[in-house]
Coordinates of C-alpha atoms in Angstrom, one line a residue:
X32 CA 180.3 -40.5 74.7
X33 CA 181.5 -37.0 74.7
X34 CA 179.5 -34.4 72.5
X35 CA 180.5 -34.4 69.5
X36 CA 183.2 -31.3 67.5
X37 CA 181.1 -28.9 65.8
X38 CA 182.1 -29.4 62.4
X39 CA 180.4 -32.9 62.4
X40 CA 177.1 -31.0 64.1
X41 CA 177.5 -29.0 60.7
X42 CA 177.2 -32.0 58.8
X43 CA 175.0 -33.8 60.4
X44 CA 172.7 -30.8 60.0
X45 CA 173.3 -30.3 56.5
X46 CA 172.9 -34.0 55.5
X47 CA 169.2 -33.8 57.6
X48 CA 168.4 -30.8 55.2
X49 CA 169.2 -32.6 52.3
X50 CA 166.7 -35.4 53.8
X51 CA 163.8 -33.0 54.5
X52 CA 164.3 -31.7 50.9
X53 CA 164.1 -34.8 49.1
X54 CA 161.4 -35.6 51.2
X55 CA 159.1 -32.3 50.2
X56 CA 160.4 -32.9 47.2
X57 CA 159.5 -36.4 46.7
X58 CA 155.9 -35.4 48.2
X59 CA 155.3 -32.6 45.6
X60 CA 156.3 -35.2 43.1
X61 CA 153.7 -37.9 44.4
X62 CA 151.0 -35.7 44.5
X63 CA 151.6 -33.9 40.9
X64 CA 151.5 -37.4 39.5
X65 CA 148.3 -38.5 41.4
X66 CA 146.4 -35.5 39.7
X67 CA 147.8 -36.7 36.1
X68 CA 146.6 -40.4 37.0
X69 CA 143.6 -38.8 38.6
X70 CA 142.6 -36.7 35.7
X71 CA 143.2 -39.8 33.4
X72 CA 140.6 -41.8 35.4
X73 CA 138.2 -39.0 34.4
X74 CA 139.1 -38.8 30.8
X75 CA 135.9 -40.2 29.4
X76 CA 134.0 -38.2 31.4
X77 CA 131.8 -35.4 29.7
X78 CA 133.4 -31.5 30.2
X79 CA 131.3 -28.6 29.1
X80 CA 133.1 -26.0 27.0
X81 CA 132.4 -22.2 27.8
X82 CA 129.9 -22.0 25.0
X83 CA 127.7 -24.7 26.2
X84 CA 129.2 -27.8 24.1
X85 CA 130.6 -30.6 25.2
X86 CA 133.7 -33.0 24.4
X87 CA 134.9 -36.3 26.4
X88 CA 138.6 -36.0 26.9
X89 CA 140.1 -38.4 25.3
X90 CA 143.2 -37.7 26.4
X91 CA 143.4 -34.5 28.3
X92 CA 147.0 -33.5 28.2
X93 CA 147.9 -35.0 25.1
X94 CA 144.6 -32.5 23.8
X95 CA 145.7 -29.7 26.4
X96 CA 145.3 -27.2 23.5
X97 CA 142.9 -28.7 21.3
X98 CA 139.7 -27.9 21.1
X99 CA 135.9 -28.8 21.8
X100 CA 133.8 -30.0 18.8
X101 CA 131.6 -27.4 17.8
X102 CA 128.0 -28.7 16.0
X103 CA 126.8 -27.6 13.2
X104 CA 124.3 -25.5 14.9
X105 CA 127.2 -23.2 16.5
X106 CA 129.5 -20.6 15.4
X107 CA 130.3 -19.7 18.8
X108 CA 134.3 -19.7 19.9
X109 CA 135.3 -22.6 22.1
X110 CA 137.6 -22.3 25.1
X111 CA 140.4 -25.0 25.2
X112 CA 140.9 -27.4 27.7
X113 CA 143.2 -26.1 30.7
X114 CA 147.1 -26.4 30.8
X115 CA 147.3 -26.7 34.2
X116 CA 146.5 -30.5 35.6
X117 CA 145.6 -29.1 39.2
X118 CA 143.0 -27.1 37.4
X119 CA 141.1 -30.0 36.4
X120 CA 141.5 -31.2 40.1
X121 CA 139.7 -28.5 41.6
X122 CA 137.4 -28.4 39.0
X123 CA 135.9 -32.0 39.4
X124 CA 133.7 -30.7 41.7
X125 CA 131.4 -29.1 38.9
X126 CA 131.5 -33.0 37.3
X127 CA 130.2 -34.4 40.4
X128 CA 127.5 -31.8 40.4
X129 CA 126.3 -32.6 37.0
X130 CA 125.8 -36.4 38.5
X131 CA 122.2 -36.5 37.4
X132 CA 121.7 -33.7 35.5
X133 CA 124.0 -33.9 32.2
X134 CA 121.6 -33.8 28.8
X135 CA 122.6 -34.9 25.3
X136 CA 121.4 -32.9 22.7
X137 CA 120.3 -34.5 19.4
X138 CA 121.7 -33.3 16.3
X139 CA 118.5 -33.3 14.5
X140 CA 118.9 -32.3 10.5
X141 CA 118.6 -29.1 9.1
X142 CA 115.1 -29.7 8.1
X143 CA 113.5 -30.0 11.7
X144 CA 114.9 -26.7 13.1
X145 CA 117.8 -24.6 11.7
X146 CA 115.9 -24.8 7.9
X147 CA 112.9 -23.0 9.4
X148 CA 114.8 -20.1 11.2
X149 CA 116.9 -19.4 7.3
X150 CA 113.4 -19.4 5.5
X151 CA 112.0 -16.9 8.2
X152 CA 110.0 -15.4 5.9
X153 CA 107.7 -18.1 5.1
X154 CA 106.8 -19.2 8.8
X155 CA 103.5 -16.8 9.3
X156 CA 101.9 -17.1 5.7
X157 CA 98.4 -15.4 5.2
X158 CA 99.5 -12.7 7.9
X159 CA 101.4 -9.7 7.7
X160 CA 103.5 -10.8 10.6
X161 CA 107.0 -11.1 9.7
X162 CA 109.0 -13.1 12.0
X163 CA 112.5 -13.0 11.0
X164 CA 113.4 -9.9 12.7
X165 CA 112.4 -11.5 16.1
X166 CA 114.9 -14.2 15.6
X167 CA 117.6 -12.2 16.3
X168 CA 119.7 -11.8 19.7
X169 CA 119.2 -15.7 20.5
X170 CA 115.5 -15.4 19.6
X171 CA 115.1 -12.4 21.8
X172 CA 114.3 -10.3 18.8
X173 CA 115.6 -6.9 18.4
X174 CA 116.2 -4.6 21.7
X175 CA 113.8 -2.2 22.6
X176 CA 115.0 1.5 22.1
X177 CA 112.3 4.3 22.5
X178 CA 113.0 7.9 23.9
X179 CA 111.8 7.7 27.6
X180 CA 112.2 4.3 28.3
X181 CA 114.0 4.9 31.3
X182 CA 110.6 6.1 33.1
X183 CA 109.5 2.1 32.4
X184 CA 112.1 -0.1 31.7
X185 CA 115.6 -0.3 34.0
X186 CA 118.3 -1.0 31.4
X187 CA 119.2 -2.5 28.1
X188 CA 118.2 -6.0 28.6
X189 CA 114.6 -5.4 27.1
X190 CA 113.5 -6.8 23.5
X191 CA 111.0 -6.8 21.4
X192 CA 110.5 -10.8 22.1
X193 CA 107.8 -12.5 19.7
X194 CA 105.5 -15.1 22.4
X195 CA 106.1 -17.9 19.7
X196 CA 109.9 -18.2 19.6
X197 CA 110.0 -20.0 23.0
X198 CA 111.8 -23.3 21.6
X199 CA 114.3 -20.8 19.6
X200 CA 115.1 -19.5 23.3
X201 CA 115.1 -22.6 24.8
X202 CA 117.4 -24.3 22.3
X203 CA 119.8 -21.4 22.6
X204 CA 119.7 -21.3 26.4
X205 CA 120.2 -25.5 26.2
X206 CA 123.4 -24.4 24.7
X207 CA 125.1 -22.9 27.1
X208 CA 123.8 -25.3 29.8
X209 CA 126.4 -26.1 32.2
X210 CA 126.2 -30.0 32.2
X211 CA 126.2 -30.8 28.3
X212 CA 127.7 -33.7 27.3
X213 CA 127.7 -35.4 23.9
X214 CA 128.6 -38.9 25.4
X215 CA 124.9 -39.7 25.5
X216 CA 125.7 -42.8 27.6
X217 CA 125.9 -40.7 30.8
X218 CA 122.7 -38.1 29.7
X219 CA 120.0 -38.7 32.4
X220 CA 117.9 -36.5 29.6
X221 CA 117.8 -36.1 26.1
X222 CA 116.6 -33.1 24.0
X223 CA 115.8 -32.9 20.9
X224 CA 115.6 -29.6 19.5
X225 CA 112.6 -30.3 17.1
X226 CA 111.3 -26.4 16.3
X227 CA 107.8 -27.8 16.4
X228 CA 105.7 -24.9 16.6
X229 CA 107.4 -22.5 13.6
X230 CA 107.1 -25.8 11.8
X231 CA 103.2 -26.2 12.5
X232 CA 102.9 -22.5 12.3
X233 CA 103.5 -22.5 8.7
X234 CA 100.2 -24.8 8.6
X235 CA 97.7 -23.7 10.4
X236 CA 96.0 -21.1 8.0
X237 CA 94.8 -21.5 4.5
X238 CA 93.4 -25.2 4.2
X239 CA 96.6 -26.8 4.6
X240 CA 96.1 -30.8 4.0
X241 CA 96.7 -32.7 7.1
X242 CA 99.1 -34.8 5.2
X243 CA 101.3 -32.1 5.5
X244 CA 100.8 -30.6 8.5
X245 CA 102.2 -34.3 10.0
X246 CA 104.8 -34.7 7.8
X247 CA 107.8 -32.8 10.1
X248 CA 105.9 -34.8 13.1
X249 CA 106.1 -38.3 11.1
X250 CA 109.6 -37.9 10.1
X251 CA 110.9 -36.7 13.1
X252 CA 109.9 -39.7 15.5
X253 CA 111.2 -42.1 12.7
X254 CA 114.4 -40.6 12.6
X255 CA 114.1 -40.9 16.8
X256 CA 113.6 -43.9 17.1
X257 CA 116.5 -45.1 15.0
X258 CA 119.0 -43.8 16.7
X259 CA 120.5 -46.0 19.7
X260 CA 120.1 -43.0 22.0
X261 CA 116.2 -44.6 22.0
X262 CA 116.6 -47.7 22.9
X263 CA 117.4 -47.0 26.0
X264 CA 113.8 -46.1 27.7
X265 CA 112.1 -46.2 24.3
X266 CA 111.9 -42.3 24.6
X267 CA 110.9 -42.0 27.5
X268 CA 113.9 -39.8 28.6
X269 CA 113.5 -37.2 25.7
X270 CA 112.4 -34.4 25.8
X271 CA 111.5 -31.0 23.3
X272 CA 110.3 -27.3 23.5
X273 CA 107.2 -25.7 21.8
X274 CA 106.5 -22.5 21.8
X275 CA 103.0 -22.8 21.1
X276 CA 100.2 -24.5 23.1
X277 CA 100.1 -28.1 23.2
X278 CA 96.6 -28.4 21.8
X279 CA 97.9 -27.0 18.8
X280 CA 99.7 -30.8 18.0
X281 CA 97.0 -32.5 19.1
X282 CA 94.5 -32.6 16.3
X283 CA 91.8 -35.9 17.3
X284 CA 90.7 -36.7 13.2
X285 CA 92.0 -36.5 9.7
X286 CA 89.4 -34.2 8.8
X287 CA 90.6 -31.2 7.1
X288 CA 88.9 -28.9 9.0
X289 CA 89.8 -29.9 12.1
X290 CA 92.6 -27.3 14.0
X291 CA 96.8 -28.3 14.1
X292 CA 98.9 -31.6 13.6
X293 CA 98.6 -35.1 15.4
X294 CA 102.0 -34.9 16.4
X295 CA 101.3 -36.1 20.1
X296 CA 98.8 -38.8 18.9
X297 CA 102.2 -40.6 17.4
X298 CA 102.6 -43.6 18.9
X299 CA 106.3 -42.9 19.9
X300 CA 105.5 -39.2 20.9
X301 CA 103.3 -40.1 23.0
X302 CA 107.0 -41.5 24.5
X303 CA 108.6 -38.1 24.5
X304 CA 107.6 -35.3 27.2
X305 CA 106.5 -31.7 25.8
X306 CA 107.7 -28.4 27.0
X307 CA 105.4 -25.4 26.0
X308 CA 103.4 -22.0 26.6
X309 CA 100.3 -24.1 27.5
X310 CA 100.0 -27.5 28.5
X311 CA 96.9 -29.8 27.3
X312 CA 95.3 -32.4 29.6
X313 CA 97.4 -35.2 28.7
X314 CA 100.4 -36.4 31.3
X315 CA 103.5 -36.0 29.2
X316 CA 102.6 -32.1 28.1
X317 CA 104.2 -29.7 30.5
X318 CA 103.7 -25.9 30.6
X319 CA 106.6 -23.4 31.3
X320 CA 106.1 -19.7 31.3
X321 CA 105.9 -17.5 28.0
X322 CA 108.8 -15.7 27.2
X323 CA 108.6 -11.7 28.4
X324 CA 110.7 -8.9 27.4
X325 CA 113.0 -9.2 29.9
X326 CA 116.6 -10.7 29.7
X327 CA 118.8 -10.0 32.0
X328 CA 122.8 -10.7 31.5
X329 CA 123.4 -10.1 35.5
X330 CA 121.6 -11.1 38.6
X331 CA 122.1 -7.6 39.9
X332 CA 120.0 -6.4 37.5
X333 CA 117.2 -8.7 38.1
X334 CA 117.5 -7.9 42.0
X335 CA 117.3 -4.2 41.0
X336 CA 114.3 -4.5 39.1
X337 CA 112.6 -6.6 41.8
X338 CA 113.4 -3.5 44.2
X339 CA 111.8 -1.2 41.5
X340 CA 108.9 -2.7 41.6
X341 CA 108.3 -3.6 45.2
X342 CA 108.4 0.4 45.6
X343 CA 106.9 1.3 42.7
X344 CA 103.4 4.0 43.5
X345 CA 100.6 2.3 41.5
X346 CA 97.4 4.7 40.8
X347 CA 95.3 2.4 39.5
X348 CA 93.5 0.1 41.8
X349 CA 93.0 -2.7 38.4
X350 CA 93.9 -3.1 35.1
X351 CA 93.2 -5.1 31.6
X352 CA 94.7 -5.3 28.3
X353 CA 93.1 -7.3 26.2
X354 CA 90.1 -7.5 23.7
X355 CA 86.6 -9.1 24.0
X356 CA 86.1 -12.4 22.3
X357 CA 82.5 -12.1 21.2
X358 CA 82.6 -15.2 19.0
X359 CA 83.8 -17.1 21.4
X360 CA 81.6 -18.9 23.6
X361 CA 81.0 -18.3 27.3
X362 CA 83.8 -15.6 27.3
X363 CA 83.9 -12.8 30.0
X364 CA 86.0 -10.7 28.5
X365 CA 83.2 -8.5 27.6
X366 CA 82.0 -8.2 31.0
X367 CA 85.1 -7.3 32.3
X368 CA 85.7 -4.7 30.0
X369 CA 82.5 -3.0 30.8
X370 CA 83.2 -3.0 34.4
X371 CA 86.8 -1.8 34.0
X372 CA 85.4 1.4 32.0
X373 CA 82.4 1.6 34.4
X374 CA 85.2 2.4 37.2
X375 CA 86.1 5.2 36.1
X376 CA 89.6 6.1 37.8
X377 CA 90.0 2.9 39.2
X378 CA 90.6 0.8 36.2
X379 CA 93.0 1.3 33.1
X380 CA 92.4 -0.2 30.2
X381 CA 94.7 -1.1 26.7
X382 CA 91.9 -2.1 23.8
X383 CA 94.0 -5.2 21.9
X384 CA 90.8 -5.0 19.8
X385 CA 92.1 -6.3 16.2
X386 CA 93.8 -3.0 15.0
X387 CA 95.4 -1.6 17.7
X388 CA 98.8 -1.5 18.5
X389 CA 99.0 -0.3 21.8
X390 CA 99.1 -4.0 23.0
X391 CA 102.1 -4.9 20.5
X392 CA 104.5 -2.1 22.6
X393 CA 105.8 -3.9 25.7
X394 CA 106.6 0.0 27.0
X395 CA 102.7 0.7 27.0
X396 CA 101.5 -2.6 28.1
X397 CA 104.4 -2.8 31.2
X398 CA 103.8 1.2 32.3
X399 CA 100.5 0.1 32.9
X400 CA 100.8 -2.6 34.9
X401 CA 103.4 -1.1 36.8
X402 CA 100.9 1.3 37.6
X403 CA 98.2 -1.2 38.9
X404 CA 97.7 -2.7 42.0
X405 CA 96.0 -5.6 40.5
X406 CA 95.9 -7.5 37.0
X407 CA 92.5 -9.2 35.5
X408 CA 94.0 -12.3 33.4
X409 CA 90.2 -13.8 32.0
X410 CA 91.3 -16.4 29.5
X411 CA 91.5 -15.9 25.8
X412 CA 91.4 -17.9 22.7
X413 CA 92.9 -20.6 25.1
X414 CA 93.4 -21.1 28.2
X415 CA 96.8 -18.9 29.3
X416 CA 98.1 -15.5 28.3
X417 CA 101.3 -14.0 28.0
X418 CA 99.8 -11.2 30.1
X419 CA 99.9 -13.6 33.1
X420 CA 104.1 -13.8 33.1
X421 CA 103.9 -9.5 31.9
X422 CA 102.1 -8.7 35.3
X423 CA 104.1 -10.8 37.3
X424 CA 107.3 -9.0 36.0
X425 CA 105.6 -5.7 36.7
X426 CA 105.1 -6.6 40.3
X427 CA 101.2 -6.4 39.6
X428 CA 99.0 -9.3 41.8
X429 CA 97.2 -11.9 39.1
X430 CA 93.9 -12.1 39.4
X431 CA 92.4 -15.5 37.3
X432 CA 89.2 -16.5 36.4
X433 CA 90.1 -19.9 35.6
X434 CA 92.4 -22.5 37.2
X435 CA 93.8 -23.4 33.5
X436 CA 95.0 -19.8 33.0
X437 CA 97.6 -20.5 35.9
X438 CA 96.8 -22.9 38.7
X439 CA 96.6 -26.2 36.9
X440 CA 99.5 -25.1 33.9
X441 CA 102.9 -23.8 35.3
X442 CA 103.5 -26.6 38.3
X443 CA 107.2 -26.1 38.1
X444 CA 107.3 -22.2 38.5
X445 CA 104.8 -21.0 40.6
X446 CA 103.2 -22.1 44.3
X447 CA 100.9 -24.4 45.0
X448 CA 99.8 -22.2 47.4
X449 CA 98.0 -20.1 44.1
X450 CA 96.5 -17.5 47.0
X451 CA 99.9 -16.7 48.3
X452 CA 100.6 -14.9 45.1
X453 CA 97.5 -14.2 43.3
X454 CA 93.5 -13.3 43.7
X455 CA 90.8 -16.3 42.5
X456 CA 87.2 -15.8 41.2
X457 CA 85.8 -18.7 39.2
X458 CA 83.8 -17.7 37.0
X459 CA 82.7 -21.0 34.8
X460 CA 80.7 -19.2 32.3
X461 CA 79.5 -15.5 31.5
X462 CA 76.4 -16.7 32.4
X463 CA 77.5 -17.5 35.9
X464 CA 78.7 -14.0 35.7
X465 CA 77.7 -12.3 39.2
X466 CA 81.0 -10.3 40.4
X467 CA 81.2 -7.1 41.2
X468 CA 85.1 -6.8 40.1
X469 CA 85.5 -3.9 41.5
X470 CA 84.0 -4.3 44.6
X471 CA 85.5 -7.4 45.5
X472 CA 89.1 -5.9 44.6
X473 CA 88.2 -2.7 47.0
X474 CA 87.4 -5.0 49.8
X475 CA 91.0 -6.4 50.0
X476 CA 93.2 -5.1 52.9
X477 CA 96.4 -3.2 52.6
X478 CA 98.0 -5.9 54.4
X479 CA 97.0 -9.0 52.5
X480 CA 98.0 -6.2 49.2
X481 CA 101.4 -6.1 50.3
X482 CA 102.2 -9.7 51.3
X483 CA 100.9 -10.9 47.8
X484 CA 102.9 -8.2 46.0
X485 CA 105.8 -9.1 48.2
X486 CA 105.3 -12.5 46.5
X487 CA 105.0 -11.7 43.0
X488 CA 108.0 -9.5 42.8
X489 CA 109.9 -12.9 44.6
X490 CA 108.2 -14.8 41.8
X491 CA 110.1 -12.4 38.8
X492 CA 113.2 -15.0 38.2
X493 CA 111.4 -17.7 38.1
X494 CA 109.6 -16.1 35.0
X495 CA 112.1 -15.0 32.8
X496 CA 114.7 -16.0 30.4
X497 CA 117.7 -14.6 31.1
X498 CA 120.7 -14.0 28.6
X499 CA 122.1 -17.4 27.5
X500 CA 125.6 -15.8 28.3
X501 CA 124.5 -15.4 31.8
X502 CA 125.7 -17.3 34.7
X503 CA 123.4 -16.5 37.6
X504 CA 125.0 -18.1 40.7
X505 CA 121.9 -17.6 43.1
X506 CA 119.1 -17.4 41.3
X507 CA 117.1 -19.8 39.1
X508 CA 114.9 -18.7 36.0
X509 CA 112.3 -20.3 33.8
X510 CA 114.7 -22.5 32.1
X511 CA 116.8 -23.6 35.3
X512 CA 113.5 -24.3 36.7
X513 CA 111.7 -26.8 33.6
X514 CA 115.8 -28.3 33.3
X515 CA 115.1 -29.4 36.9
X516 CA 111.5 -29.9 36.7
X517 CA 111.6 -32.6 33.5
X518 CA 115.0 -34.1 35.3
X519 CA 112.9 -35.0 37.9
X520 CA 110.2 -36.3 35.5
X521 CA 112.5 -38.8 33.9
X522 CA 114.1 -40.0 37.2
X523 CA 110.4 -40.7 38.1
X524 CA 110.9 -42.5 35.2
X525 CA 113.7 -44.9 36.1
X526 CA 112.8 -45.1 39.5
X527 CA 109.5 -47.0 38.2
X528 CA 111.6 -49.1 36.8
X529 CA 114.3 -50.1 39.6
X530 CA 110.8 -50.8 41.2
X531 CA 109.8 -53.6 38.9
X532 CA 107.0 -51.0 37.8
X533 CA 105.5 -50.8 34.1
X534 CA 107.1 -47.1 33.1
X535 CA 104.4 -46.7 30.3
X536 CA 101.6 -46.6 32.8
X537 CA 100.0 -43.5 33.4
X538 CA 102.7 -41.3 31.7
X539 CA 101.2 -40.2 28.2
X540 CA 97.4 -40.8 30.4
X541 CA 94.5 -38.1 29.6
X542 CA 93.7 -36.3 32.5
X543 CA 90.0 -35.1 32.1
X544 CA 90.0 -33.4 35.7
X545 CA 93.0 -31.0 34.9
X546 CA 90.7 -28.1 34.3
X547 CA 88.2 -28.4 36.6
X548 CA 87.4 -25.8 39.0
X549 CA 86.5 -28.6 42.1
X550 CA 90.1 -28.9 43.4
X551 CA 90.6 -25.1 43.5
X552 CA 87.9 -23.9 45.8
X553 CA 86.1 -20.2 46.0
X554 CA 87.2 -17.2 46.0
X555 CA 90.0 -16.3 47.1

């Protein structure tokens, strides 16, 4: 055949145009209606709105611009769902990340939480401690403004935070967590934001009855266990925040006199695991740090705090604020105090004798620690102190007198390795007392000094609470770290059960050997 005229070249080449263009065409077509079918498929899953709540999309273009349900418990403004279907595309990456960790919060009534925080003013009666200025800035309290505080503090993100408020913190923090959902059918957790301690709180002086001081308790797990959310595990997958220390719900009799509630004596409490400050020897009470003073909003300002203190100068060579217990039995306190003013130079010391105020100004209490190389942290009235998670922040190596101060209490936020981080001497009782503190601290090497302080100041995120607003991409903080920490308690849980195990056994168990000093060794 001859070639062909070049006019039908032309038209051959604009017909295979046409073709190539219907074909791209055709493609685009294909793949915008595979994301409409593919987002469809994933309508019933659970998406988390910018303020932390959650909504199922029912049907998520016919709803583009509807939006999320907001609780009760919220006035914060919800972000609508997305126009754009290739958005939700890209974003199912962040559903299939939540695969195991979305949590359904209850919606508990007025009573058990939200109630408490509107009558402020009658949780601390028979004290002259007012507590509803704390609750303010997500439970933060108010912010910390004194002339000078640049010389101790780094920025604005400091606050006058009240130790108690810790399931006011928590509860705001939960809601803002990135894998809410209220489809409790897909929850691998469940929390239930039962404000246990500022209920208790209100209780424990005066000769309350112990009828009352169980009422909140006893109505609480009743309303629990009626809900379907229950049945699943019997409780077993629920979870709530204290912010005082376990023992305080953990009252052995019905006599009067005796200390706290029952609460986690209940037969379907003993069910539910227990967040708080201090953990008691039972299985299903977990400790997680005290709130500090410090909320950051951005990771850069943790990681310039962190450099603060790794260079800080420190003048002092130990440190103690606190007050002696002298009516409480086999304390040390006393002896520590005489040894730290026995040292003359070495040792600063901030008297929390009852009266003082120096000990209520986080600006006094963190100057000094910044200016210590270490920390004494005796116990107190119980086991832990808030001190502990203040040193830390201040870069300041621990030094603990009891494994139930630390060792044996905050398994999900600090080492196992407890001498990579801190200093040990047991002392059982102050009439074991035979430590020379000052002595033994002099006697440590400028080398080990600065690989333990290197450690502390790593430890910093893992201690605080930082702004519920926050989105810290690399680091984790004390409440990423208990989320992940009583995840993996519930999945322990289930896994029991795929197993053919008994998932009641050993979980709500006393542990008497919690608090002994045998699995911790000498000094360190």
């Amino acid at each position: 055949m001859g070639k062909p005229k070049p006019k039908a070249m032309a038209g051959i080449n604009c017909w295979s145009q046409q073709l190539g263009f219907a074909i791209l065409i055709s493609f685009v077509l294909c793949f915008v209606l595979l994301c409409f079918d593919y987002s469809a498929l994933t309508s019933t899953t659970a998406t988390t709105s910018h303020s932390g709540h959650s909504t199922p999309l029912v049907n998520n273009f016919a709803n583009a611009n509807a939006h999320a349900i907001i609780t009760n418990s919220s006035d914060d403004s919800i972000s609508p769902l997305p126009h754009n279907p290739l958005v939700i595309v890209l974003n199912q990456t962040e559903i299939y990340s939540c695969l195991g960790r979305y949590i359904y919060i209850h919606q508990l009534p007025g009573r058990f939480n939200q109630d408490l925080l509107q009558n402020c003013h009658l949780l601390t009666p028979g004290t002259d401690k007012n507590m509803c200025p704390y609750l303010g800035n997500f439970g933060f309290g108010p912010g910390i403004n004194e002339e000078n505080q640049e010389i101790v503090l780094l920025n604005e993100s400091w606050f006058l935070t009240n130790q108690f408020l810790l399931e006011v913190i928590f509860h705001n923090k939960m809601k803002n967590y990135r894998c809410l959902t209220n489809d409790s059918s897909i929850a691998s957790a469940i929390y239930v934001p039962f404000y246990a301690g500022l209920d208790i709180g209100r209780y424990l002086f005066g000769g309350v009855s112990t009828l009352l001081r169980d009422s909140s308790g006893l109505d609480l797990v009743k309303w629990l266990a009626e809900k379907p959310e229950w049945k699943k595990l019997w409780g077993r997958d629920h979870f709530l925040v204290a912010g005082r220390i376990a023992w305080d719900f953990r009252r052995q009799t019905d006599n009067e006199s005796d200390w706290g509630s029952k609460f986690r004596f209940l037969p379907e409490s003993k069910n539910i695991s227990m967040l708080s400050i201090e953990s008691s020897s039972w299985n299903n009470d977990f400790a997680i740090p005290y709130p500090t003073c410090f909320h950051p909003s951005k990771e850069s300002e943790i990681i310039g705090w962190q450099d603060r203190m790794r260079k800080r100068k420190r003048q002092y060579l130990f440190s103690f604020a606190g007050a002696p217990r002298p009516d409480l039995k086999g304390s040390i306190r006393g002896k520590i105090i005489d040894q730290c003013l026995a040292s003359g130079s070495l040792c600063r010391l901030i008297d929390c004798n009852y009266g003082a105020t120096n000990c209520d100004n986080p600006v006094n209490v963190m100057k000094m620690f910044q200016n210590s190389v270490f920390c004494l942290q005796p116990p107190g009235d119980s086991y832990t102190r808030k001190s502990v998670f203040d040193t830390i922040l201040a870069g300041c190596i621990p030094v603990f007198f009891h494994p139930g101060t630390a060792y044996a209490q905050y398994l999900w936020h600090l080492p196992k390795n407890y001498s990579s981080y801190s200093l040990y001497i047991p002392v059982r009782d102050v009439k074991d007392w035979r430590v020379n503190v000052n002595e033994t601290l002099v006697g440590i090497s400028e080398d080990r000094i600065l690989a333990l302080r290197e450690q502390v100041v790593r430890l910093i995120p893992s201690v605080i609470y930082a702004d519920p607003r926050s989105k810290l991409e690399t680091l984790e903080d004390a409440f990423d770290l208990a989320v992940k920490g009583i995840l993996e308690r519930i999945e322990q849980v289930r896994s029991s059960i795929r197993q053919g195990r008994d998932p009641g056994v050993g979980f709500a168990d006393g542990d008497d050997y919690k608090y002994t000093f045998a699995p911790y060794g000498k000094e360190s």
